[in-house]
Coordinates of C-alpha atoms and ligand atoms in Angstrom, one line a residue:
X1 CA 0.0 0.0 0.0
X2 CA 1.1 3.3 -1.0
X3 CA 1.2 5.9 2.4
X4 CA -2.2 5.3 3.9
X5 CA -4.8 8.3 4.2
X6 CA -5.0 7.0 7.9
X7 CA -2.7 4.8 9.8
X8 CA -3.0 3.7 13.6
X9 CA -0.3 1.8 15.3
X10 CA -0.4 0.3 18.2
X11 CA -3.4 1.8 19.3
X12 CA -4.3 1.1 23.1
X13 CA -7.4 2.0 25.1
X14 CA -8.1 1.0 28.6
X15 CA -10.7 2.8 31.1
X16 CA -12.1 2.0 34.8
X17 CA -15.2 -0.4 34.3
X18 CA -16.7 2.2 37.0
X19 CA -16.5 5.7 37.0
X20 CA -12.9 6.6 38.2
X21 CA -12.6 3.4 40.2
X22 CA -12.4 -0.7 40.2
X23 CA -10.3 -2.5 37.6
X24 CA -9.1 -1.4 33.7
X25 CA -11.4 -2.0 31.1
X26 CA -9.1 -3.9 28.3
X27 CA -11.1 -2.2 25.2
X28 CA -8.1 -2.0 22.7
X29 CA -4.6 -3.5 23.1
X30 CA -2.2 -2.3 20.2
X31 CA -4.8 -2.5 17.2
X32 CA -2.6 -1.4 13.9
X33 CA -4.9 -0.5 10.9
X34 CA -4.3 0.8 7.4
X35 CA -6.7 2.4 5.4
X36 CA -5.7 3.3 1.4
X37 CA -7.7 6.8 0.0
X38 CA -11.1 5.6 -2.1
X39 CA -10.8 2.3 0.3
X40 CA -13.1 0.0 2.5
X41 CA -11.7 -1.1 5.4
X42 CA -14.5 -3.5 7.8
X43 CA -13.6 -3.6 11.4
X44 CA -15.4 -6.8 12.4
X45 CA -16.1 -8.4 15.6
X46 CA -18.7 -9.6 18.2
X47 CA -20.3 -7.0 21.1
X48 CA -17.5 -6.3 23.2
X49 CA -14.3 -6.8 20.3
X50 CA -13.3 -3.1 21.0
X51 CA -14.1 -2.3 17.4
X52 CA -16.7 0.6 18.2
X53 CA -13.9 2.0 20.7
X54 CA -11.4 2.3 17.6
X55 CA -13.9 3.8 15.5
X56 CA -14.5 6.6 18.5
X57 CA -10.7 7.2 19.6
X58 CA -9.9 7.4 15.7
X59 CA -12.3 10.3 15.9
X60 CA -11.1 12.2 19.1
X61 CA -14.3 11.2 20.9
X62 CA -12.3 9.5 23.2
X63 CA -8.9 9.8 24.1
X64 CA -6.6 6.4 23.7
X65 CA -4.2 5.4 26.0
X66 CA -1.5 5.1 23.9
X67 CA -0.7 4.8 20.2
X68 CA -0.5 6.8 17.1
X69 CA -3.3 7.7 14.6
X70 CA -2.0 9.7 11.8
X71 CA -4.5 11.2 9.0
X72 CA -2.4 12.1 5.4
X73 CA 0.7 11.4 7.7
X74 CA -0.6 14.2 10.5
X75 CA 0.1 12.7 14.4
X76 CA -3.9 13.0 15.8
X77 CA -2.9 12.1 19.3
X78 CA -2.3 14.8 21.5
X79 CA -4.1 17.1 19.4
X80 CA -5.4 20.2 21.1
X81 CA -9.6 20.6 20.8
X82 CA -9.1 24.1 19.0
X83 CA -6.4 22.0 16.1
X84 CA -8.8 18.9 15.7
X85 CA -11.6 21.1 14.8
X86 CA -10.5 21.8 11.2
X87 CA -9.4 18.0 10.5
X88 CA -12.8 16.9 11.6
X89 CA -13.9 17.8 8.1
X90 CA -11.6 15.1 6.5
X91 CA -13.5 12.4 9.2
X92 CA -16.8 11.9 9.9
X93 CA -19.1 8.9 11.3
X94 CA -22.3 7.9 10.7
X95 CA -23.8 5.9 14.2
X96 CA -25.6 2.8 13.9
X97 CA -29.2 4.4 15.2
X98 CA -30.5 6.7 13.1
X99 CA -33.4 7.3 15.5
X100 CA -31.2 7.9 17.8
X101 CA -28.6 10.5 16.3
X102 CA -30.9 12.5 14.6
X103 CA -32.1 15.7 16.5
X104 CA -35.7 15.1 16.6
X105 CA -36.3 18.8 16.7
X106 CA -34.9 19.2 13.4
X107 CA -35.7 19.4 10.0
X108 CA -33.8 17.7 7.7
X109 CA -32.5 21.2 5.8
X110 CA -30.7 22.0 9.8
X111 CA -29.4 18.5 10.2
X112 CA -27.6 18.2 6.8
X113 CA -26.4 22.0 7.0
X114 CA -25.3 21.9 10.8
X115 CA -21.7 20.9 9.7
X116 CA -21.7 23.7 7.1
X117 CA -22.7 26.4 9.3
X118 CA -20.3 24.8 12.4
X119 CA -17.4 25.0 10.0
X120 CA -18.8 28.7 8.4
X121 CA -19.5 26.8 5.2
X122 CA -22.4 28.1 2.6
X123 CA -23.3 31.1 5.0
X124 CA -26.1 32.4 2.7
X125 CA -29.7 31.3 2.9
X126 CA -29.8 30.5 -0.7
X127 CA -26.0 29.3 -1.0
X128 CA -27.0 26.6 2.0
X129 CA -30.7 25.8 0.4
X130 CA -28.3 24.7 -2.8
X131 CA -26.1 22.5 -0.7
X132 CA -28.9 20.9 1.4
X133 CA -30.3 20.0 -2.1
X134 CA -27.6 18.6 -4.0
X135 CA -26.5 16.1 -0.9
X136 CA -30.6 14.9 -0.2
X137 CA -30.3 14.0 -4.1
X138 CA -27.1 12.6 -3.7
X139 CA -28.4 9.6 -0.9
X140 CA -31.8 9.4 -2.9
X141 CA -34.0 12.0 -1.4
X142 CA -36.1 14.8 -2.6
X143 CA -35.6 18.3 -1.7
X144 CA -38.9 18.9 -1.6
X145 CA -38.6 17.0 1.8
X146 CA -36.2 18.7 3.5
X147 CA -38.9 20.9 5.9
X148 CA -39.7 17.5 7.6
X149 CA -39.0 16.2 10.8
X150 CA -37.2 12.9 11.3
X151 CA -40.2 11.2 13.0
X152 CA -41.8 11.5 9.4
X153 CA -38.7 9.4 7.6
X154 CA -38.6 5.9 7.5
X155 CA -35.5 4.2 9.2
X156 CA -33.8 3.9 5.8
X157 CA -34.9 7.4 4.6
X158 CA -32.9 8.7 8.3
X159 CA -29.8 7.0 7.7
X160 CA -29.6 8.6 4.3
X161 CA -30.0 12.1 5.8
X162 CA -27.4 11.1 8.3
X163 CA -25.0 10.2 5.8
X164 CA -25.8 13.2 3.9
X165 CA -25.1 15.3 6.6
X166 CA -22.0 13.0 7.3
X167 CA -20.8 13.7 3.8
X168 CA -21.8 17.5 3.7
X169 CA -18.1 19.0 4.5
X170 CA -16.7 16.1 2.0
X171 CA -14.4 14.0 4.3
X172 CA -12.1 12.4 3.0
X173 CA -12.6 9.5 5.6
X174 CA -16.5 8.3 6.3
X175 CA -16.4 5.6 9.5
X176 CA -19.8 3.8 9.6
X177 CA -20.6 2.3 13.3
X178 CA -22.9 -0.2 11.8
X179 CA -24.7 1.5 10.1
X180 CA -27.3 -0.8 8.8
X181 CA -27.9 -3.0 12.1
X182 CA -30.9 -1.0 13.6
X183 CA -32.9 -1.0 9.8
X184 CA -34.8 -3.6 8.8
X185 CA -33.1 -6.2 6.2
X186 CA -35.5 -5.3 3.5
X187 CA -33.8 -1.5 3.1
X188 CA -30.5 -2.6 4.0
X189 CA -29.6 -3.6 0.3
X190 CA -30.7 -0.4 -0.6
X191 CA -28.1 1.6 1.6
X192 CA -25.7 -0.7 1.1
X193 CA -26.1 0.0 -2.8
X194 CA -25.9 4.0 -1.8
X195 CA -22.8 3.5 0.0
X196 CA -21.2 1.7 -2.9
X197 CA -22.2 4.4 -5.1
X198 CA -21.1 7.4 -3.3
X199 CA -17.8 5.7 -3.2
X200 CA -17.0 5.3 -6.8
X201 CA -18.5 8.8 -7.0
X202 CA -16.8 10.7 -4.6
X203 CA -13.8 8.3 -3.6
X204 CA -14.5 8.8 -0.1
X205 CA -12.7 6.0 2.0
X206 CA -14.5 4.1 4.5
X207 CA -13.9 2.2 7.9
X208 CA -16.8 0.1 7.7
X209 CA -17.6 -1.4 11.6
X210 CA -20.0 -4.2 11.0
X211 CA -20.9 -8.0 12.4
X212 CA -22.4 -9.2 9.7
X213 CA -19.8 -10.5 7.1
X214 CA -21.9 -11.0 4.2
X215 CA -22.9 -7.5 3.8
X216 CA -18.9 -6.7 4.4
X217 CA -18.0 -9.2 1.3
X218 CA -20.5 -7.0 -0.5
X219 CA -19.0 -3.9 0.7
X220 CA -15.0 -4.1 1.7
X221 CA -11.9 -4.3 0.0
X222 CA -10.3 -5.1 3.2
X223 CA -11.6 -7.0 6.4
X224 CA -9.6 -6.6 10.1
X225 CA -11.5 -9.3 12.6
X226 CA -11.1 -8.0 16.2
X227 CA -11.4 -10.2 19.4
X228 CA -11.6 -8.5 22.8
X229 CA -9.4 -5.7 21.8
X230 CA -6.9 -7.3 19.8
X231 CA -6.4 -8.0 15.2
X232 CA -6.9 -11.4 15.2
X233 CA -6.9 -11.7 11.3
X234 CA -6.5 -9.5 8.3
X235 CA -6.3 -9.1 4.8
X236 CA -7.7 -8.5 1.0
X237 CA -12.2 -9.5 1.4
X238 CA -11.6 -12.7 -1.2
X239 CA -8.7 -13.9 0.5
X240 CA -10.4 -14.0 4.1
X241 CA -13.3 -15.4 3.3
X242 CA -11.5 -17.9 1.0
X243 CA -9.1 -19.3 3.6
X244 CA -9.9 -18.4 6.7
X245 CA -6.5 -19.4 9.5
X246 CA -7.5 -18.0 12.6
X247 CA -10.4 -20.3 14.5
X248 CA -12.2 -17.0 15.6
X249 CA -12.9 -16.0 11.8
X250 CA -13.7 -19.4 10.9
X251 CA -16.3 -19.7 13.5
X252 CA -17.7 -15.9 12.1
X253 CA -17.7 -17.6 8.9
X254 CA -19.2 -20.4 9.6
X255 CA -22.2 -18.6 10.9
X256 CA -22.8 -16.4 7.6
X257 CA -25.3 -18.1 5.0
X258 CA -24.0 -18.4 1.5
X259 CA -26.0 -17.5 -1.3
X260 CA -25.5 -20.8 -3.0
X261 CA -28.4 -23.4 -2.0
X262 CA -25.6 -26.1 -2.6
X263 CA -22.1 -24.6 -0.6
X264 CA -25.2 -23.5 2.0
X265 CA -26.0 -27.1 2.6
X266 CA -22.7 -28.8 3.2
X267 CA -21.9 -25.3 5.0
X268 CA -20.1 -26.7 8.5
X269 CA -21.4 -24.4 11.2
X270 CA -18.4 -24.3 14.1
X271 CA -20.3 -23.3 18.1
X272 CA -18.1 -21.0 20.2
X273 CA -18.5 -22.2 23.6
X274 CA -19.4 -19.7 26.3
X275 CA -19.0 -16.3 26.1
X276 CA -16.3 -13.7 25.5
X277 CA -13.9 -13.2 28.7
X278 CA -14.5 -10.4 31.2
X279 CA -12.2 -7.7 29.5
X280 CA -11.1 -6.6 32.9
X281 CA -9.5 -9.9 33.3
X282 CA -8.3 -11.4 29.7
X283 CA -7.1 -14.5 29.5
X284 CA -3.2 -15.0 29.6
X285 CA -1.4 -15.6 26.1
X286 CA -3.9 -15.7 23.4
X287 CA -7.2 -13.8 24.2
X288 CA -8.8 -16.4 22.4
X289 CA -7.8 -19.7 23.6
X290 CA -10.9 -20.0 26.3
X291 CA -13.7 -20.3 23.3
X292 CA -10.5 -21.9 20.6
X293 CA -11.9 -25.4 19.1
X294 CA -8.5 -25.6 17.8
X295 CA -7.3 -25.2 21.3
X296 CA -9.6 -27.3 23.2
X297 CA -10.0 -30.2 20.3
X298 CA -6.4 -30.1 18.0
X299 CA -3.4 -29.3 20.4
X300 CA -1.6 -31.5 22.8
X301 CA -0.3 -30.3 26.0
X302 CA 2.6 -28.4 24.6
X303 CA 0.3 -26.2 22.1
X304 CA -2.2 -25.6 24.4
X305 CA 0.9 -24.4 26.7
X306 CA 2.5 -22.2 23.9
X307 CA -0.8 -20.4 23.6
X308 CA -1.6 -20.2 27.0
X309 CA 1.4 -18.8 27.9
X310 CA 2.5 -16.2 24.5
X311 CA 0.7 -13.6 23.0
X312 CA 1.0 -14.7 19.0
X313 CA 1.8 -11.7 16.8
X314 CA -0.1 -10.9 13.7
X315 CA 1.9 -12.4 11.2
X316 CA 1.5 -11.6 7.4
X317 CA 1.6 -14.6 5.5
X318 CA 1.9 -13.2 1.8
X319 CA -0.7 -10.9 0.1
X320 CA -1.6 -8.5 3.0
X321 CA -3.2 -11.5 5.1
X322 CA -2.0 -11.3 8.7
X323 CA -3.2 -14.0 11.0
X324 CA -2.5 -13.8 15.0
X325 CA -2.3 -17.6 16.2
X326 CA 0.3 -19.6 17.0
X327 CA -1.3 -22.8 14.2
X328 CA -3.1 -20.7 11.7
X329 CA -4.6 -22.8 9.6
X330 CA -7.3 -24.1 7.7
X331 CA -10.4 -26.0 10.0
X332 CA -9.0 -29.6 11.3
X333 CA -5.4 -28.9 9.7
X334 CA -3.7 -29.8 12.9
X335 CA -6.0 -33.1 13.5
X336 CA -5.5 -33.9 9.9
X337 CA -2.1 -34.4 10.0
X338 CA -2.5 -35.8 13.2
X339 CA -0.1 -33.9 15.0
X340 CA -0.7 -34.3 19.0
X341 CA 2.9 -32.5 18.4
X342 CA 1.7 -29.5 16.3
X343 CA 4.4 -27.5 15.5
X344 CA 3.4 -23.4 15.4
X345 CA 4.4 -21.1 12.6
X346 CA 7.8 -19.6 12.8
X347 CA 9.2 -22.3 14.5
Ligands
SF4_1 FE1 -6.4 -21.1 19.3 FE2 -3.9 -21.2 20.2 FE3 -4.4 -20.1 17.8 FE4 -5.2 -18.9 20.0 S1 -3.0 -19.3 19.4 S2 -6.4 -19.1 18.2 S3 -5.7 -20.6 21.3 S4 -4.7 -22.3 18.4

């Protein structure tokens, strides 16, 4: 990849799980991510994977603990409020409730224009009716609504004046926090269609948060899969849904219907057992290895010792694909060569 629009290294985010007191919340521990001008990037993971945290530190909603985010090569971190202000233009997020993040109050002309009258944009009446216009055409609304309220939108109808407004100072950079998971799957192609569209339009990269993988093989060029804070897995859409190596994305996979009546039948769904860890407490070595059927299934004593006790890195394997366990693999490639002596990668 040529130098990334935005680059985050090593990103770290920990807060008290009660206000100023009791033990650290583990939300993100040293999450790298690359993200390419006119790209999609999808952050995936389940509730609780840190990936919503990212998308709100990349943004200077919340602070980070440590770690670099740098936009066009600018250091974010450490920013003052007053010299974030004018790079907020070149970011902006749409949130995954659009009954929620829409000012009810408002007509849909003030919600799109806020951002151009917070950043002294289109200051004239008739300069800012123009604007409002051309961005409720550009998501597939008429003007000629844009004196009503969001109660009178449908769910699909308010994410599209969200991500007008979103794409009203022209960011460079759009993150979507799951943007499609409170609208009903009938609209959802629909948006997803918009979102394609606006891209090849306007080249406007996007980190694309999301738990539902096949509307991310629709949408992304790229997929990260997070798991309680950490990359477990990376790299080009086609190659990570083609061979899977880390047991926490072939489990996601497994759960995603395939369009193909046939593949869908012989599809081999893989349970997680139990629930994600307690992030105030992870598990020692790999996050992972408490729900791993690799782990609990494929490894003698000495793997399941290895990833107990080290932390695998997230090794790139060829072609951008990075994979962080210690026997990535494809399903049942350490029972299939019957190794009760698996031997790890890079050893
Ligand atoms: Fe499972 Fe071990 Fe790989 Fe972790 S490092 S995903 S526990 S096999």
């Amino acid at each position: 990849m040529s130098e990334p629009l935005l680059a985050v290294r090593g990103l770290v985010k920990h807060y008290p799980a009660r206000r100023r007191r009791g033990p650290l919340v583990h939300a993100v521990c040293g999450v790298d991510l690359d993200l390419a001008a006119h790209e999609t990037l999808a952050l995936v993971g389940e509730s609780g994977s840190g990936k919503s945290t990212v998308a709100r530190t990349l943004l200077h909603l919340e602070q980070p603990t440590a770690g670099s985010v740098t936009l066009r090569g600018q250091e974010l971190v450490g920013l003052r409020p007053a010299e974030i202000r004018p790079l907020r233009r070149d970011m902006q997020i749409v949130f995954q409730d659009p009954y929620a993040s829409l000012d009810p109050r408002m007509t849909a002309e003030q919600i799109v224009a806020e951002p151009l009258h917070i950043h002294g944009l289109a200051a004239g009446a008739a300069e800012r009716q123009a604007a409002v216009s051309s961005l409720l055409r550009l998501v597939g609304l008429d003007p000629a609504t844009r004196d009503r309220h969001p109660a009178s939108f449908s769910g699909g109808q308010r994410q599209r004046i969200a991500i007008a407004r979103a794409l009203a100072l022209e960011p460079a950079l759009l993150v979507l926090d799951e943007p499609l998971s409170a609208l009903d799957v009938s609209i959802q192609a629909g948006v997803v269609t918009l979102l394609q569209d606006l891209q090849q339009r306007l080249g406007t990269a996007y980190l694309f948060i999301a738990h539902d993988l096949a509307v991310v093989r629709h949408l992304a060029h790229r997929v990260a899969v997070a798991y309680l804070g950490r990359i477990v897995e990376t790299g080009p859409v086609d190659v990570l849904f083609g061979r899977p190596s880390h047991p926490y994305t072939q489990a996601l996979l497994s759960a995603t219907p395939v369009p193909d009546p046939a593949v869908e039948r012989r599809r081999q769904r893989i349970r997680l057992v139990g629930e994600p860890p307690d992030p105030t407490d992870p598990p020692s070595g790999c996050r992972f290895r408490t729900r791993c059927p690799r782990y609990a299934a494929e490894l003698d004593d000495a793997g399941r010792e290895r990833c107990r006790d080290q932390t695998p890195a997230l090794l790139d394997s060829g072609q951008g694909h990075a994979v962080a366990c210690h026997f990535a693999g494809p399903v049942g490639f350490v029972a299939g060569r019957g190794a009760t002596s698996a031997r790890g990668r890079g050893q």
